[in-house]
Short mmCIF file of C-alpha atoms in Angstrom, two decimals:
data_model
loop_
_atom_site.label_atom_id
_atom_site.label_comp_id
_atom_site.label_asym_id
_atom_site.label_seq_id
_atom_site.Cartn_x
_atom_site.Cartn_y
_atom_site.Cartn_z
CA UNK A 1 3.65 69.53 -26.49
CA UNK A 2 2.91 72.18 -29.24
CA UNK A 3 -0.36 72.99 -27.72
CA UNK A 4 1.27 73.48 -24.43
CA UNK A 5 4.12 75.55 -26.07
CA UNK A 6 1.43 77.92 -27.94
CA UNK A 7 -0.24 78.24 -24.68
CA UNK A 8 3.33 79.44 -22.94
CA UNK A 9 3.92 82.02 -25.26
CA UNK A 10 0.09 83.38 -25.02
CA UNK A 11 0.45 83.67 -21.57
CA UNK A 12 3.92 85.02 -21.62
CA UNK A 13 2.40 87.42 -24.97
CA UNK A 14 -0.86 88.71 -22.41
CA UNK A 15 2.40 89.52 -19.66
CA UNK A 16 3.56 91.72 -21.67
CA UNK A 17 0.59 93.52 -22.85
CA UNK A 18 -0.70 94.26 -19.35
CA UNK A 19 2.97 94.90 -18.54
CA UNK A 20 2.76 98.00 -21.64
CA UNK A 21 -0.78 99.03 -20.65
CA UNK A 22 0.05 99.46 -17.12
CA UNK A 23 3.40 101.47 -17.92
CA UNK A 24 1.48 103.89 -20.56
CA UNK A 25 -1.12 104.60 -17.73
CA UNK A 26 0.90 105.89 -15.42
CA UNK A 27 3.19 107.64 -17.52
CA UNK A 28 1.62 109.34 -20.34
CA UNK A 29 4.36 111.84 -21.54
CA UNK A 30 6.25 108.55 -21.23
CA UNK A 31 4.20 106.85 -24.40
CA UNK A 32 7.04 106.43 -27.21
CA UNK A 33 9.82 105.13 -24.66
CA UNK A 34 7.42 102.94 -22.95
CA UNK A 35 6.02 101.09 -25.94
CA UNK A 36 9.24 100.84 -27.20
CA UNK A 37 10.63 99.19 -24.23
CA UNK A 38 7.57 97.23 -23.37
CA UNK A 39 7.73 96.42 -27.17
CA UNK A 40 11.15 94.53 -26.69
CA UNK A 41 10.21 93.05 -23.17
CA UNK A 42 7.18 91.48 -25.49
CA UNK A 43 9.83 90.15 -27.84
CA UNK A 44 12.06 88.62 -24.99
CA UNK A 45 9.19 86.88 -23.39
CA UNK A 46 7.97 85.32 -26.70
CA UNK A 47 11.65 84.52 -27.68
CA UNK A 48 12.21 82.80 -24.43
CA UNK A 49 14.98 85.36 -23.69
CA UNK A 50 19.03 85.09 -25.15
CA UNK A 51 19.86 81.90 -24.78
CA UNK A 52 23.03 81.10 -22.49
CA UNK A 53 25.86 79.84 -24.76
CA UNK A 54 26.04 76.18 -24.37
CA UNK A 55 28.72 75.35 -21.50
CA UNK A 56 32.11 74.21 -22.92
CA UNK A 57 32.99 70.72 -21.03
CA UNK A 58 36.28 71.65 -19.04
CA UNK A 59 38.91 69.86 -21.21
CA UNK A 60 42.20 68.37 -19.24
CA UNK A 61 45.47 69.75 -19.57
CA UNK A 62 48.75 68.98 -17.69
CA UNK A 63 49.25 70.82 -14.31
CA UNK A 64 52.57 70.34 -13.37
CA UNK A 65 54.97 67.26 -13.04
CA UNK A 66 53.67 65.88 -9.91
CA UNK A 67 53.83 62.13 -9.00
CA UNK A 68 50.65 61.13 -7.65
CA UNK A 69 52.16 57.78 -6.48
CA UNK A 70 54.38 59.61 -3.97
CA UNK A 71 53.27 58.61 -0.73
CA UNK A 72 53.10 62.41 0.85
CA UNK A 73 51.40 63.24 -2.69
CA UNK A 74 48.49 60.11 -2.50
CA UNK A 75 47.96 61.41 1.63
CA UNK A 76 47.45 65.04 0.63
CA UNK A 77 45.18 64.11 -2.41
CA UNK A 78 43.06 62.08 -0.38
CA UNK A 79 42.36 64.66 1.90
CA UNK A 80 41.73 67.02 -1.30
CA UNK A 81 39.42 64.03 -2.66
CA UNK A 82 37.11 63.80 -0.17
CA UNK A 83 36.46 68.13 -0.36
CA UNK A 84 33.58 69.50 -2.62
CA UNK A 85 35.20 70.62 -5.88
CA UNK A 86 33.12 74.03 -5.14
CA UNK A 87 35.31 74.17 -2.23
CA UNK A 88 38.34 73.00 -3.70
CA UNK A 89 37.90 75.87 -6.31
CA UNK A 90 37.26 78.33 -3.89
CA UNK A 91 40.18 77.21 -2.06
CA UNK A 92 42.78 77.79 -5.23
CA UNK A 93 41.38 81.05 -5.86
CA UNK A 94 41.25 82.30 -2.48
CA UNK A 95 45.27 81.24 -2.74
CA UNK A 96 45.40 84.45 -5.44
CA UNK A 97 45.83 81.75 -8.33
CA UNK A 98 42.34 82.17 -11.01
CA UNK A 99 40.86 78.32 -12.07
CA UNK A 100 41.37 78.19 -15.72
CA UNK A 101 37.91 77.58 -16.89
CA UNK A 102 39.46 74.78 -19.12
CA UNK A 103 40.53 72.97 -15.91
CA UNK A 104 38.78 69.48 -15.39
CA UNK A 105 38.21 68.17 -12.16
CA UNK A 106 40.69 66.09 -11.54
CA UNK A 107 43.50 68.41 -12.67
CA UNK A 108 41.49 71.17 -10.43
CA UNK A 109 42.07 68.98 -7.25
CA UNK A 110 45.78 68.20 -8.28
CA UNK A 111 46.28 71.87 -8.77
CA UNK A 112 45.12 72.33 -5.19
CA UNK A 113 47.14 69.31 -3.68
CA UNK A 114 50.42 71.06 -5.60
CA UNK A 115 49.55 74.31 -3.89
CA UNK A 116 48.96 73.06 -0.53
CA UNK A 117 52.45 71.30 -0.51
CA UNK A 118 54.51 74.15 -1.84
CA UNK A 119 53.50 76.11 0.76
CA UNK A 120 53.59 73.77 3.33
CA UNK A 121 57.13 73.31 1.97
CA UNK A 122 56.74 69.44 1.21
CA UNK A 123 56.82 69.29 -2.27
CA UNK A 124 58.78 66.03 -3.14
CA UNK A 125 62.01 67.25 -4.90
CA UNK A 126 60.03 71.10 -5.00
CA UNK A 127 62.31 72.27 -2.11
CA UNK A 128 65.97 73.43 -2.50
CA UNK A 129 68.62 71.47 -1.24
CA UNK A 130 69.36 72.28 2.42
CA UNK A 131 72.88 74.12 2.41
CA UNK A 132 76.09 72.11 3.79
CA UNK A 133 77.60 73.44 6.75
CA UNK A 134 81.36 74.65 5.81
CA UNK A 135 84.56 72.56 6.79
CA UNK A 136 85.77 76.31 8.44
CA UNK A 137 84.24 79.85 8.58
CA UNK A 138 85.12 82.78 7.11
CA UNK A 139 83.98 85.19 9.86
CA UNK A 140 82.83 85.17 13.56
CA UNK A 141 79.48 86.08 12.13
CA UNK A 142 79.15 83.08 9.86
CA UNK A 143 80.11 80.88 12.47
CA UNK A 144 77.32 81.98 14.73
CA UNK A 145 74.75 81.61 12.49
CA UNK A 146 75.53 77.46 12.37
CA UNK A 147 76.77 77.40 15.68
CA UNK A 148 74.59 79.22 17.93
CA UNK A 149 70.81 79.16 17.19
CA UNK A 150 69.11 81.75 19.25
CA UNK A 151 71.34 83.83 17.04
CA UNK A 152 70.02 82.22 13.49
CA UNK A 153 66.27 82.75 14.84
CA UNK A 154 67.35 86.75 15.81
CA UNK A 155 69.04 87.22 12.23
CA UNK A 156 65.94 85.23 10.30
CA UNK A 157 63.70 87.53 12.46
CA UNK A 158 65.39 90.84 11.27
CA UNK A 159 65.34 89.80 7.85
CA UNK A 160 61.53 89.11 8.13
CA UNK A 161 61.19 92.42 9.06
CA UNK A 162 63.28 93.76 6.80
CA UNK A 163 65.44 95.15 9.73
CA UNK A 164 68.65 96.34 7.64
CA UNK A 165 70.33 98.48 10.30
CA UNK A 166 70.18 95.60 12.51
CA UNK A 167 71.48 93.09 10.47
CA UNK A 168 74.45 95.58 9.58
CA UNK A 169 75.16 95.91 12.86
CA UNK A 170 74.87 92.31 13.73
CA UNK A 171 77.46 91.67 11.64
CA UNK A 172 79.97 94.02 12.47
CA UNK A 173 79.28 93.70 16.21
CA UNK A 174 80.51 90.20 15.99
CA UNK A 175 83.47 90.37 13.49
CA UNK A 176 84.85 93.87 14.42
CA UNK A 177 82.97 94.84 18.07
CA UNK A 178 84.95 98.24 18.57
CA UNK A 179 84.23 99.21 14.61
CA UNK A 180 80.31 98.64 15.15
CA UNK A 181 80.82 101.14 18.29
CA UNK A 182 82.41 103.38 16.17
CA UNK A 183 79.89 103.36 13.72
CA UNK A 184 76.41 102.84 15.65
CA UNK A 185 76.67 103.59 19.37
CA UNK A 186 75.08 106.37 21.20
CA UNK A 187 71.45 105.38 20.34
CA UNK A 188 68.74 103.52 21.97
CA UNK A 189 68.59 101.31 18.98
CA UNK A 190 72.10 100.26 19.40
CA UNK A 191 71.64 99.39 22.67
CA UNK A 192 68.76 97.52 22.08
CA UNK A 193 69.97 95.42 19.47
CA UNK A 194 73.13 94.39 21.21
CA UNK A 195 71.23 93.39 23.90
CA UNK A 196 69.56 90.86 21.82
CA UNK A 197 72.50 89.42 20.23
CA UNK A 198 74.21 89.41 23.43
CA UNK A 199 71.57 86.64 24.39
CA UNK A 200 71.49 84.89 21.25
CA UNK A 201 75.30 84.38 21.72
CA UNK A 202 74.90 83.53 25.23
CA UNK A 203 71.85 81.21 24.87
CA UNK A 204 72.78 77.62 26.21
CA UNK A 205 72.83 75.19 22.81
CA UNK A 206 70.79 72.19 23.62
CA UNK A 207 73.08 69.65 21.88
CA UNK A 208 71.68 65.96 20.45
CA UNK A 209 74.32 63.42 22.11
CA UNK A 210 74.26 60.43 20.52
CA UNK A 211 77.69 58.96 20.89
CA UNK A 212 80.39 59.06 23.31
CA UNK A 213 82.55 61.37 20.76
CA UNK A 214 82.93 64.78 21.84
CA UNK A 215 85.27 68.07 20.32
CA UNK A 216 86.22 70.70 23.08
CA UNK A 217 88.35 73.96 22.84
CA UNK A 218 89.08 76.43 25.23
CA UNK A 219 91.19 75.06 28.20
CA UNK A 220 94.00 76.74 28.97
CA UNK A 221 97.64 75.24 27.08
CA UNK A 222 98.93 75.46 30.71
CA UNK A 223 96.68 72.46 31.60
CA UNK A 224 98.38 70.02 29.12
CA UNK A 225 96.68 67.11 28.37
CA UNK A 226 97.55 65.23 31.33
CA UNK A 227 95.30 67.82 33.03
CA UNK A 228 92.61 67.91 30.58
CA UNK A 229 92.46 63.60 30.95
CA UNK A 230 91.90 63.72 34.56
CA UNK A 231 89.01 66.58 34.28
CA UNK A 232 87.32 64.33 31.75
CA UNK A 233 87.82 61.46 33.03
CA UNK A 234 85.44 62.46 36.41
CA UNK A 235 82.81 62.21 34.14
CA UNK A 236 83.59 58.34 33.04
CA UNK A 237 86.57 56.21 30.99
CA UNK A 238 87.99 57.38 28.30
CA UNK A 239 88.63 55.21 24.72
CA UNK A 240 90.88 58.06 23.36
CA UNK A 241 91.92 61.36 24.23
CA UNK A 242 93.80 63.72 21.68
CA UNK A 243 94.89 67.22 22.83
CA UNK A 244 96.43 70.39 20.56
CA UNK A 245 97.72 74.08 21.53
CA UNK A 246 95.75 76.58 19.73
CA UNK A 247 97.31 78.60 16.87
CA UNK A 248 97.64 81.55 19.81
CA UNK A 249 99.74 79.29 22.29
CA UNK A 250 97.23 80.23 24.71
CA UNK A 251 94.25 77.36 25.04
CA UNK A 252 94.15 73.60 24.34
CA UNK A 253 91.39 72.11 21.73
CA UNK A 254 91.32 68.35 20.78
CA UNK A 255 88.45 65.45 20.93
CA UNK A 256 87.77 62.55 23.08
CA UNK A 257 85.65 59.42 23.53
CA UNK A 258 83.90 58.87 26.18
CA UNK A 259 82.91 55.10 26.40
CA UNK A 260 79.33 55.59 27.12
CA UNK A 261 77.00 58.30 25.57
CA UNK A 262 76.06 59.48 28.94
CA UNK A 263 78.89 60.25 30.22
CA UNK A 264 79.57 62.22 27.15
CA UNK A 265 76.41 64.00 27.65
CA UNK A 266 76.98 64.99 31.33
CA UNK A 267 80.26 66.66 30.29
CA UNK A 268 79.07 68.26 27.73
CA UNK A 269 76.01 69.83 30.18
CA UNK A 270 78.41 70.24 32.67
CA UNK A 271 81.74 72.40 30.74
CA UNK A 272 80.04 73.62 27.23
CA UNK A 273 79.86 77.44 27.67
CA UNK A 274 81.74 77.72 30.68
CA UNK A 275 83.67 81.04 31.18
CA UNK A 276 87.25 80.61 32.32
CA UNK A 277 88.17 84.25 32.23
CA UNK A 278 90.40 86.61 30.03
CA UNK A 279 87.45 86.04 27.36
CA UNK A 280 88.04 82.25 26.85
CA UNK A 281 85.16 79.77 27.13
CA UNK A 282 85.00 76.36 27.33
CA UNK A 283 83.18 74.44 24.20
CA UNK A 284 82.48 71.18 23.90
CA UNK A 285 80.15 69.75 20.60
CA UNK A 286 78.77 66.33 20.35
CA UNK A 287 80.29 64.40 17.43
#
């Protein structure tokens, strides 16, 4: 081993020296820098160059307070587990989070399976708690964002965009329609945007039936509920049938039960939305 060692260094030694020679030929005027240089090249070959500091071993540390026993948790790690870790680290930084370079393997892949199910937004216990729909409203506008979709999807889409003017005017248009005139008409953008909510308010709601239970508003108090039983009753018996006059004296609302789901569910395609004139619709909501 020594011998073969002396020999290394006398061949790396003669590199250099022919390495020096050849540089000083060419480049004369060149002499002092050149020996110096080829001086320390000789140095670095005999030295074996700087040695590379030995590599820390990546120690563990705690990544977050995830439960690995959580069934959505084991799926998504198993996926992660079967993924090069070059490519798992390549994933986390491509993400715009840096690998600590203390990070051991394990605790790299968990950091990856955390970051793949916050975004996907199935974190267990990472997301916030959906928000309760209110017993009443307190405008037209908050109303239509629980009760008519195409409406929610238009609003989420403006906010996306960062739309401001037409969220102002979304609101307005639908709690005070004459003040949002006032304040936005005579533009192309006004137009526009009515437009849309016009059809977001107007889009058909396609309701999950799953009972015979059903609310309705709308009819007119004229009708009485002696009317309003004989309408709903074309679509099938009824188990109950309770009927009010609106606050305005002017339209019935109540609830009935239909005693099958179906025929609940053909009313509801057949009245919900219906126009009745003078502004009043019918609605009718699945309970």
């Amino acid at each position: 081993l020594a011998w073969c060692g002396t020999l290394h260094a006398r061949s790396r030694r003669r590199s250099a020296s022919l390495l020096s020679h050849d540089v000083l030929r060419r480049h004369p005027r060149y002499m002092t820098s050149a020996a110096l240089i080829c001086a320390a090249a000789a140095s670095f070959l005999v030295g074996g160059g700087p040695r590379a500091p030995a590599a820390l071993p990546r120690a563990g540390r705690i990544i977050a307070a995830i439960d690995y026993k959580d069934p959505a948790v084991a799926a998504e790690f198993q996926k992660v587990q079967e993924r090069p870790i070059e490519l798992v680290e390549a994933e986390i930084e491509k993400s715009g989070v840096p690998v600590p370079p203390s990070l051991n393997e394990m605790d790299m892949r968990l950091m990856l399976v955390e970051l793949r199910m916050r975004k996907a937004g199935t974190m267990p216990g990472g997301g916030k708690a959906a928000p309760k729909k209110p017993a009443s409203y307190g405008s037209k506008y908050e109303e239509a964002l629980w009760e008519k979709p195409a409406f929610k999807r238009l609003i989420d889409d403006y906010r996306a965009r960062g739309n401001t003017n037409a969220l102002n005017l979304a609101t307005e248009y639908l709690n005070s329609p004459r003040q949002a005139a006032d304040r936005y008409a005579g533009t192309g953008a006004y137009d526009e945007t009515v437009a849309a909510i016009d059809a977001a308010m107007s889009a058909k709601v396609e309701q999950q039936v799953t009972s015979g239970r059903v609310a309705f508003g709308g009819f007119p108090a004229a009708m009485g509920e002696a009317a309003i039983r004989m309408t709903l009753e074309g679509f099938g018996p009824l188990a109950s049938l309770s009927v009010d006059v609106s606050d305005d004296g002017l339209s019935c609302r109540g609830a009935a039960e239909f005693e099958t789901v179906e025929a609940a569910k053909a009313c509801i395609d057949k009245y919900d939305g219906v126009d009745m004139g003078l502004g009043t619709t019918l609605e009718f909501k699945a309970l």
